[in-house]
Tab-separated table of C-alpha atoms in Angstrom:
chain	number	residue	atom	x	y	z
A	26	GLU	CA	-22.825	16.835	-94.445
A	27	ILE	CA	-25.975	18.944	-94.557
A	28	SER	CA	-29.399	17.909	-95.828
A	29	LEU	CA	-31.686	20.934	-96.311
A	30	GLY	CA	-35.191	21.721	-97.410
A	31	LEU	CA	-34.549	25.003	-99.014
A	32	VAL	CA	-36.038	27.547	-101.535
A	33	GLY	CA	-33.549	29.196	-103.786
A	34	SER	CA	-30.501	28.355	-105.905
A	35	GLU	CA	-28.624	25.348	-104.678
A	36	MET	CA	-25.530	26.366	-106.548
A	37	CYS	CA	-25.498	29.783	-104.709
A	38	ILE	CA	-25.836	28.007	-101.345
A	39	ARG	CA	-23.176	25.546	-102.140
A	40	ASP	CA	-20.766	28.361	-103.233
A	41	SER	CA	-21.440	30.367	-100.031
A	42	MET	CA	-21.000	27.304	-97.848
A	43	LYS	CA	-17.432	26.955	-99.053
A	44	GLU	CA	-16.539	30.010	-97.085
A	45	MET	CA	-17.603	28.328	-93.969
A	46	ARG	CA	-14.889	25.694	-93.971
A	47	VAL	CA	-12.324	25.668	-91.246
A	48	HIS	CA	-8.797	24.559	-91.820
A	49	PRO	CA	-6.815	23.074	-88.987
A	50	ALA	CA	-4.099	25.597	-89.488
A	51	GLU	CA	-6.594	28.203	-88.432
A	52	LEU	CA	-6.918	26.807	-84.965
A	53	GLU	CA	-5.186	28.615	-82.065
A	54	ASN	CA	-3.747	27.215	-78.891
A	55	GLU	CA	-7.006	28.094	-76.987
A	56	HIS	CA	-8.858	25.887	-79.429
A	57	ILE	CA	-6.649	22.783	-78.840
A	58	LEU	CA	-5.883	23.117	-75.152
A	59	PRO	CA	-9.354	22.198	-73.792
A	60	PHE	CA	-8.923	18.856	-75.560
A	61	ILE	CA	-5.238	18.296	-74.962
A	62	PRO	CA	-4.049	20.450	-72.005
A	63	GLN	CA	-0.492	19.060	-72.145
A	64	ALA	CA	-0.225	19.687	-75.802
A	65	ALA	CA	3.164	21.457	-75.370
A	66	GLU	CA	4.719	18.156	-74.269
A	67	ILE	CA	3.913	16.307	-77.495
A	68	ASP	CA	6.567	15.778	-80.171
A	69	GLN	CA	4.495	16.481	-83.123
A	70	GLU	CA	7.115	15.185	-85.629
A	71	LYS	CA	6.654	11.667	-84.215
A	72	ASP	CA	3.081	11.807	-82.694
A	73	LYS	CA	0.423	12.842	-85.150
A	74	ARG	CA	-2.501	12.329	-82.734
A	75	MET	CA	-2.858	16.112	-81.952
A	76	ASP	CA	-2.982	16.663	-85.753
A	77	SER	CA	-5.817	14.222	-85.970
A	78	CYS	CA	-7.648	15.952	-83.137
A	79	ALA	CA	-7.232	19.314	-84.831
A	80	LYS	CA	-8.671	18.048	-88.191
A	81	ILE	CA	-11.807	16.764	-86.251
A	82	ILE	CA	-12.272	20.015	-84.521
A	83	ALA	CA	-11.862	21.959	-87.685
A	84	GLU	CA	-14.296	19.754	-89.640
A	85	ILE	CA	-17.150	19.791	-87.237
A	86	SER	CA	-16.550	23.689	-86.654
A	87	GLY	CA	-16.983	24.181	-90.387
A	88	ILE	CA	-20.137	21.995	-90.440
A	89	HIS	CA	-21.527	24.059	-87.512
A	90	ALA	CA	-20.679	27.369	-89.222
A	91	ALA	CA	-22.561	26.222	-92.339
A	92	THR	CA	-25.500	25.008	-90.495
A	93	THR	CA	-26.081	27.998	-88.340
A	94	ALA	CA	-25.566	30.341	-91.364
A	95	THR	CA	-28.101	28.469	-93.365
A	96	MET	CA	-30.650	28.388	-90.545
A	97	GLN	CA	-30.374	32.251	-90.163
A	98	LEU	CA	-30.002	33.245	-93.824
A	99	GLU	CA	-32.075	30.815	-95.788
A	100	PRO	CA	-35.632	29.829	-95.759
A	101	TRP	CA	-36.150	26.221	-94.591
A	102	ASP	CA	-38.825	23.836	-93.300
A	103	PHE	CA	-36.446	21.001	-92.569
A	104	MET	CA	-32.823	21.074	-91.411
A	105	GLY	CA	-30.799	17.822	-91.279
A	106	VAL	CA	-27.152	18.182	-90.126
A	107	TYR	CA	-24.645	15.332	-89.366
A	108	TYR	CA	-21.966	16.000	-86.918
A	109	ASP	CA	-19.380	13.127	-87.201
A	110	GLY	CA	-16.936	14.529	-84.561
A	111	ILE	CA	-18.031	12.186	-81.735
A	112	ASP	CA	-17.578	9.157	-83.953
A	113	HIS	CA	-14.117	10.307	-85.032
A	114	PHE	CA	-13.122	11.276	-81.438
A	115	GLY	CA	-14.221	7.938	-80.251
A	116	HIS	CA	-12.251	5.803	-82.697
A	117	ALA	CA	-9.183	7.846	-82.176
A	118	PHE	CA	-9.293	8.659	-78.498
A	119	MET	CA	-11.752	6.464	-76.581
A	120	LYS	CA	-8.975	4.146	-75.645
A	121	TYR	CA	-7.447	6.942	-73.587
A	122	HIS	CA	-10.689	7.922	-71.756
A	123	PRO	CA	-10.708	7.265	-67.985
A	124	PRO	CA	-10.421	4.791	-66.419
A	125	ARG	CA	-6.913	3.859	-67.887
A	126	GLN	CA	-7.009	0.367	-69.286
A	127	SER	CA	-3.938	-1.800	-68.396
A	128	TRP	CA	-2.854	-2.072	-72.019
A	129	VAL	CA	-2.781	1.779	-72.545
A	130	ASP	CA	0.557	3.539	-71.946
A	131	GLU	CA	0.503	5.893	-68.929
A	132	LYS	CA	2.080	8.839	-70.673
A	133	ASP	CA	-0.423	8.500	-73.657
A	134	PHE	CA	-3.255	8.310	-71.131
A	135	GLU	CA	-2.142	11.562	-69.454
A	136	LEU	CA	-1.868	13.351	-72.763
A	137	TYR	CA	-5.087	12.331	-74.378
A	138	LYS	CA	-7.502	11.422	-71.370
A	139	ASP	CA	-9.469	14.722	-71.841
A	140	VAL	CA	-10.286	14.435	-75.694
A	141	ILE	CA	-13.438	12.502	-75.324
A	142	GLU	CA	-15.021	14.586	-72.610
A	143	SER	CA	-14.054	17.743	-74.283
A	144	GLY	CA	-15.530	16.612	-77.571
A	145	TYR	CA	-18.815	15.754	-76.005
A	146	ARG	CA	-18.791	19.191	-74.307
A	147	TYR	CA	-18.080	20.911	-77.594
A	148	HIS	CA	-21.004	19.141	-79.251
A	149	ASP	CA	-23.164	20.107	-76.384
A	150	MET	CA	-22.310	23.677	-76.932
A	151	MET	CA	-23.102	23.465	-80.617
A	152	LEU	CA	-26.433	21.770	-79.794
A	153	ASP	CA	-27.360	24.560	-77.565
A	154	THR	CA	-26.781	27.140	-80.334
A	155	LEU	CA	-28.941	24.987	-82.715
A	156	LEU	CA	-31.793	24.725	-80.293
A	157	LYS	CA	-31.853	28.491	-79.746
A	158	LEU	CA	-31.899	29.027	-83.501
A	159	ALA	CA	-34.559	26.482	-84.100
A	160	GLY	CA	-36.891	28.009	-81.391
A	161	ASP	CA	-39.493	26.267	-79.100
A	162	ASP	CA	-41.989	25.939	-82.016
A	163	THR	CA	-39.757	23.567	-83.971
A	164	THR	CA	-39.644	19.866	-83.454
A	165	VAL	CA	-36.028	18.810	-82.899
A	166	MET	CA	-34.787	15.081	-83.151
A	167	LEU	CA	-31.346	14.126	-81.842
A	168	ILE	CA	-30.113	10.696	-82.886
A	169	SER	CA	-26.987	8.513	-83.203
A	170	ASP	CA	-26.634	5.355	-85.094
A	171	HIS	CA	-24.542	3.705	-82.306
A	172	GLY	CA	-22.616	4.494	-79.175
A	173	PHE	CA	-19.053	3.753	-77.885
A	174	GLU	CA	-17.828	1.429	-75.263
A	175	PRO	CA	-16.327	3.604	-72.662
A	176	GLY	CA	-15.309	1.098	-69.969
A	177	ASN	CA	-13.702	-2.378	-69.730
A	178	LEU	CA	-15.465	-3.618	-72.885
A	179	ARG	CA	-13.201	-1.417	-74.978
A	180	PRO	CA	-11.237	-3.752	-77.360
A	181	GLN	CA	-7.482	-3.746	-77.252
A	182	HIS	CA	-7.187	-4.936	-80.857
A	183	ILE	CA	-9.327	-4.074	-83.862
A	184	PRO	CA	-10.416	-7.126	-85.969
A	185	ASN	CA	-8.687	-7.406	-89.235
A	186	GLU	CA	-11.955	-7.491	-91.354
A	187	PRO	CA	-14.223	-4.913	-93.179
A	188	ALA	CA	-15.539	-2.444	-90.832
A	189	GLY	CA	-13.290	-3.753	-87.979
A	190	PRO	CA	-13.362	-0.601	-85.969
A	191	ALA	CA	-17.092	-1.071	-85.423
A	192	ALA	CA	-15.938	-3.402	-82.599
A	193	GLU	CA	-15.421	-0.274	-80.700
A	194	HIS	CA	-19.061	0.607	-80.934
A	195	SER	CA	-21.868	-0.049	-78.476
A	196	GLN	CA	-25.095	-1.100	-80.049
A	197	PHE	CA	-27.018	1.480	-77.946
A	198	GLY	CA	-27.270	5.003	-79.294
A	199	VAL	CA	-29.242	8.171	-78.522
A	200	PHE	CA	-32.729	9.145	-79.440
A	201	CYS	CA	-34.267	12.435	-78.233
A	202	LEU	CA	-37.250	14.364	-79.342
A	203	ARG	CA	-38.517	17.672	-78.403
A	204	GLY	CA	-41.190	19.995	-79.768
A	205	PRO	CA	-44.972	20.917	-79.784
A	206	GLY	CA	-47.097	17.961	-79.030
A	207	ILE	CA	-44.307	15.811	-77.805
A	208	LYS	CA	-44.364	14.148	-74.356
A	209	GLN	CA	-41.995	15.564	-71.815
A	210	GLY	CA	-39.839	13.240	-69.678
A	211	GLU	CA	-41.037	10.080	-71.499
A	212	ARG	CA	-38.616	7.270	-71.887
A	213	ILE	CA	-39.082	5.499	-75.359
A	214	HIS	CA	-38.145	1.792	-75.360
A	215	GLY	CA	-37.330	-0.329	-78.397
A	216	ALA	CA	-36.583	2.551	-80.813
A	217	THR	CA	-34.418	1.670	-83.793
A	218	LEU	CA	-32.760	3.536	-86.633
A	219	LEU	CA	-35.490	2.179	-88.958
A	220	ASP	CA	-38.270	4.036	-86.942
A	221	ILE	CA	-36.652	7.478	-87.761
A	222	THR	CA	-38.051	8.044	-91.218
A	223	PRO	CA	-41.573	6.854	-90.542
A	224	THR	CA	-41.682	9.080	-87.572
A	225	LEU	CA	-40.281	12.068	-89.665
A	226	LEU	CA	-42.960	11.406	-92.266
A	227	HIS	CA	-45.686	11.357	-89.680
A	228	LEU	CA	-44.515	14.560	-88.145
A	229	TYR	CA	-44.957	16.225	-91.664
A	230	GLY	CA	-48.399	14.783	-92.099
A	231	LEU	CA	-47.216	12.399	-94.811
A	232	PRO	CA	-48.137	8.706	-95.073
A	233	VAL	CA	-45.799	5.890	-94.116
A	234	GLY	CA	-44.889	3.278	-96.742
A	235	ARG	CA	-46.258	-0.159	-95.776
A	236	ASP	CA	-43.056	-1.584	-97.354
A	237	MET	CA	-40.906	0.353	-94.862
A	238	ASP	CA	-39.466	-1.696	-92.034
A	239	GLY	CA	-39.782	0.905	-89.238
A	240	LYS	CA	-42.678	2.178	-87.417
A	241	VAL	CA	-43.932	5.532	-86.212
A	242	LEU	CA	-42.900	6.073	-82.578
A	243	VAL	CA	-46.451	7.066	-81.495
A	244	ASN	CA	-45.469	6.833	-77.792
A	245	CYS	CA	-43.478	10.067	-78.245
A	246	PHE	CA	-46.589	12.125	-78.749
A	247	ALA	CA	-48.798	13.718	-76.005
A	248	ASP	CA	-51.996	12.853	-77.935
A	249	ASP	CA	-53.079	9.515	-79.503
A	250	GLN	CA	-51.756	9.171	-83.041
A	251	LYS	CA	-53.190	7.440	-86.028
A	252	PRO	CA	-50.475	7.343	-88.762
A	253	GLU	CA	-51.564	7.334	-92.352
A	254	PHE	CA	-50.155	4.695	-94.795
A	255	THR	CA	-49.359	4.203	-98.444
A	256	ASP	CA	-48.280	1.019	-100.089
A	257	SER	CA	-45.005	2.452	-101.187
A	258	TRP	CA	-43.363	5.768	-101.811
A	259	ASP	CA	-41.787	4.192	-104.883
A	260	ASP	CA	-45.145	4.279	-106.528
A	261	ILE	CA	-45.919	7.965	-105.868
A	262	ALA	CA	-45.431	10.230	-108.916
A	263	GLY	CA	-43.235	13.312	-108.645
A	264	ASP	CA	-39.660	14.494	-109.062
A	265	HIS	CA	-37.811	11.819	-106.991
A	266	PRO	CA	-40.314	11.491	-104.084
A	267	ASP	CA	-38.335	8.789	-102.539
A	268	GLY	CA	-35.399	11.010	-101.989
A	269	ARG	CA	-32.986	10.114	-104.814
A	270	HIS	CA	-30.713	12.901	-105.940
A	271	PRO	CA	-31.462	14.367	-109.385
A	272	GLN	CA	-29.929	12.627	-112.345
A	273	GLY	CA	-26.439	13.980	-113.186
A	274	THR	CA	-25.654	15.170	-109.594
A	275	GLN	CA	-22.016	14.538	-108.956
A	276	ILE	CA	-19.787	14.538	-105.981
A	277	ASP	CA	-16.728	16.843	-106.070
A	278	ALA	CA	-13.671	14.561	-106.731
A	279	GLN	CA	-11.541	16.388	-104.322
A	280	ASP	CA	-14.120	16.077	-101.505
A	281	ALA	CA	-14.491	12.372	-102.395
A	282	ARG	CA	-10.703	11.851	-102.014
A	283	GLU	CA	-10.669	13.638	-98.729
A	284	SER	CA	-13.533	11.714	-97.385
A	285	LEU	CA	-11.887	8.295	-98.473
A	286	GLN	CA	-8.561	9.315	-96.863
A	287	GLN	CA	-10.379	10.317	-93.599
A	288	LEU	CA	-11.948	6.629	-93.598
A	289	VAL	CA	-8.421	5.320	-94.109
A	290	ASP	CA	-6.853	7.391	-91.348
A	291	LEU	CA	-9.649	6.244	-88.932
A	292	GLY	CA	-8.949	2.611	-89.772
A	293	TYR	CA	-12.460	2.057	-91.247
A	294	ILE	CA	-10.933	0.934	-94.531
A	295	ASP	CA	-7.591	0.116	-95.992
A	296	ALA	CA	-5.992	2.470	-98.578
A	297	PRO	CA	-7.373	1.527	-101.995
A	298	ASN	CA	-5.201	-0.822	-104.047
A	299	PRO	CA	-3.387	1.171	-106.790
A	300	ASP	CA	-4.199	-1.826	-109.028
A	301	ARG	CA	-7.682	-0.872	-110.408
A	302	ASP	CA	-8.831	-4.336	-111.127
A	303	LYS	CA	-7.648	-5.608	-107.675
A	304	ALA	CA	-9.262	-2.600	-106.022
A	305	ILE	CA	-12.706	-3.466	-107.654
A	306	ALA	CA	-12.340	-7.142	-106.646
A	307	GLU	CA	-11.562	-6.205	-103.006
A	308	THR	CA	-14.524	-3.755	-103.010
A	309	VAL	CA	-16.862	-6.426	-104.286
A	310	ARG	CA	-15.641	-8.813	-101.599
A	311	GLU	CA	-16.222	-6.242	-98.877
A	312	LEU	CA	-19.768	-5.514	-100.185
A	313	ASP	CA	-20.456	-9.238	-100.158
A	314	TYR	CA	-19.174	-9.438	-96.637
A	315	ASN	CA	-21.413	-6.589	-95.427
A	316	LEU	CA	-24.418	-8.215	-97.173
A	317	ALA	CA	-23.696	-11.461	-95.340
A	318	GLN	CA	-23.564	-9.445	-92.042
A	319	ALA	CA	-26.876	-7.793	-92.791
A	320	TYR	CA	-28.461	-11.207	-93.605
A	321	MET	CA	-27.283	-12.488	-90.204
A	322	ASP	CA	-28.756	-9.458	-88.431
A	323	GLY	CA	-32.028	-10.210	-90.168
A	324	GLY	CA	-31.987	-13.760	-89.200
A	325	ARG	CA	-31.438	-15.071	-92.792
A	326	TYR	CA	-28.599	-17.304	-91.891
A	327	GLY	CA	-28.845	-19.578	-94.953
A	328	GLU	CA	-28.306	-16.785	-97.354
A	329	ALA	CA	-25.460	-15.407	-95.219
A	330	ALA	CA	-23.671	-18.812	-94.995
A	331	ARG	CA	-23.799	-19.229	-98.885
A	332	ILE	CA	-22.011	-15.825	-99.184
A	333	LEU	CA	-19.516	-16.486	-96.542
A	334	GLU	CA	-18.712	-19.937	-97.898
A	335	ARG	CA	-18.015	-18.386	-101.299
A	336	LEU	CA	-15.863	-15.688	-99.725
A	337	SER	CA	-13.804	-18.251	-97.859
A	338	LEU	CA	-12.757	-20.098	-101.077
């Protein structure tokens, strides 16, 4: 969950970070009640939604603990941290957010209507801590890859297709930038996720690849900016200058299983088919489907059509 620019032993850091994990069983009533004030009325044998809420709180609390510890105890010149709590809260509980939709049960609404607002408030509290630790001389970027539909556009049913839960998303996200040399109170129009990396490179005085789709968001800066360019970062010599992990780096198998199960629980994916060959075939089909979607987003409809025609057979 954490991307760091650090000096020192990565193994030592990884071992110390394990101590920062928070288990849902460690949470007390006062941790849950701001999210679900009527928690005592829930039959937890039949209704597992409070358990899901506790898992989200515990996960992001562990991420926050690891992040703040690293910022205070380790040397760094770049800190990147991903809090996925709002996404998980949104998929699990946005349907209960006021105003109540006609298709939402009144009792469920009363029990879970506070989760979304409390989730955002908790993230605001964590952001406040990060800003204080970073200090005024640090450039801070806050971004999201999407938003959520909070009103009447919330879907009642999730499409039965790969990444179907994305139907709950709004295409509009958040982009905020604060720091030395950054304009104050300026609204940036037309920013996309593809602009984040070029802007980060420019902030570090590094050239932007001409083969990159995004652009430097020069309107964010108080002074006129002249970004530098290189043909491609792929051609620059060095130890993985394009950001790839070192060869041999492996993901812990237990962490991978837990991450996969979390995606299953959220409805992003179906549980893997126990038949290995069928599981591989299903994965390839989903990859092709996502590629077709990407082609359509890029206006390459002919290539998308050929993939979708093949998948429909």
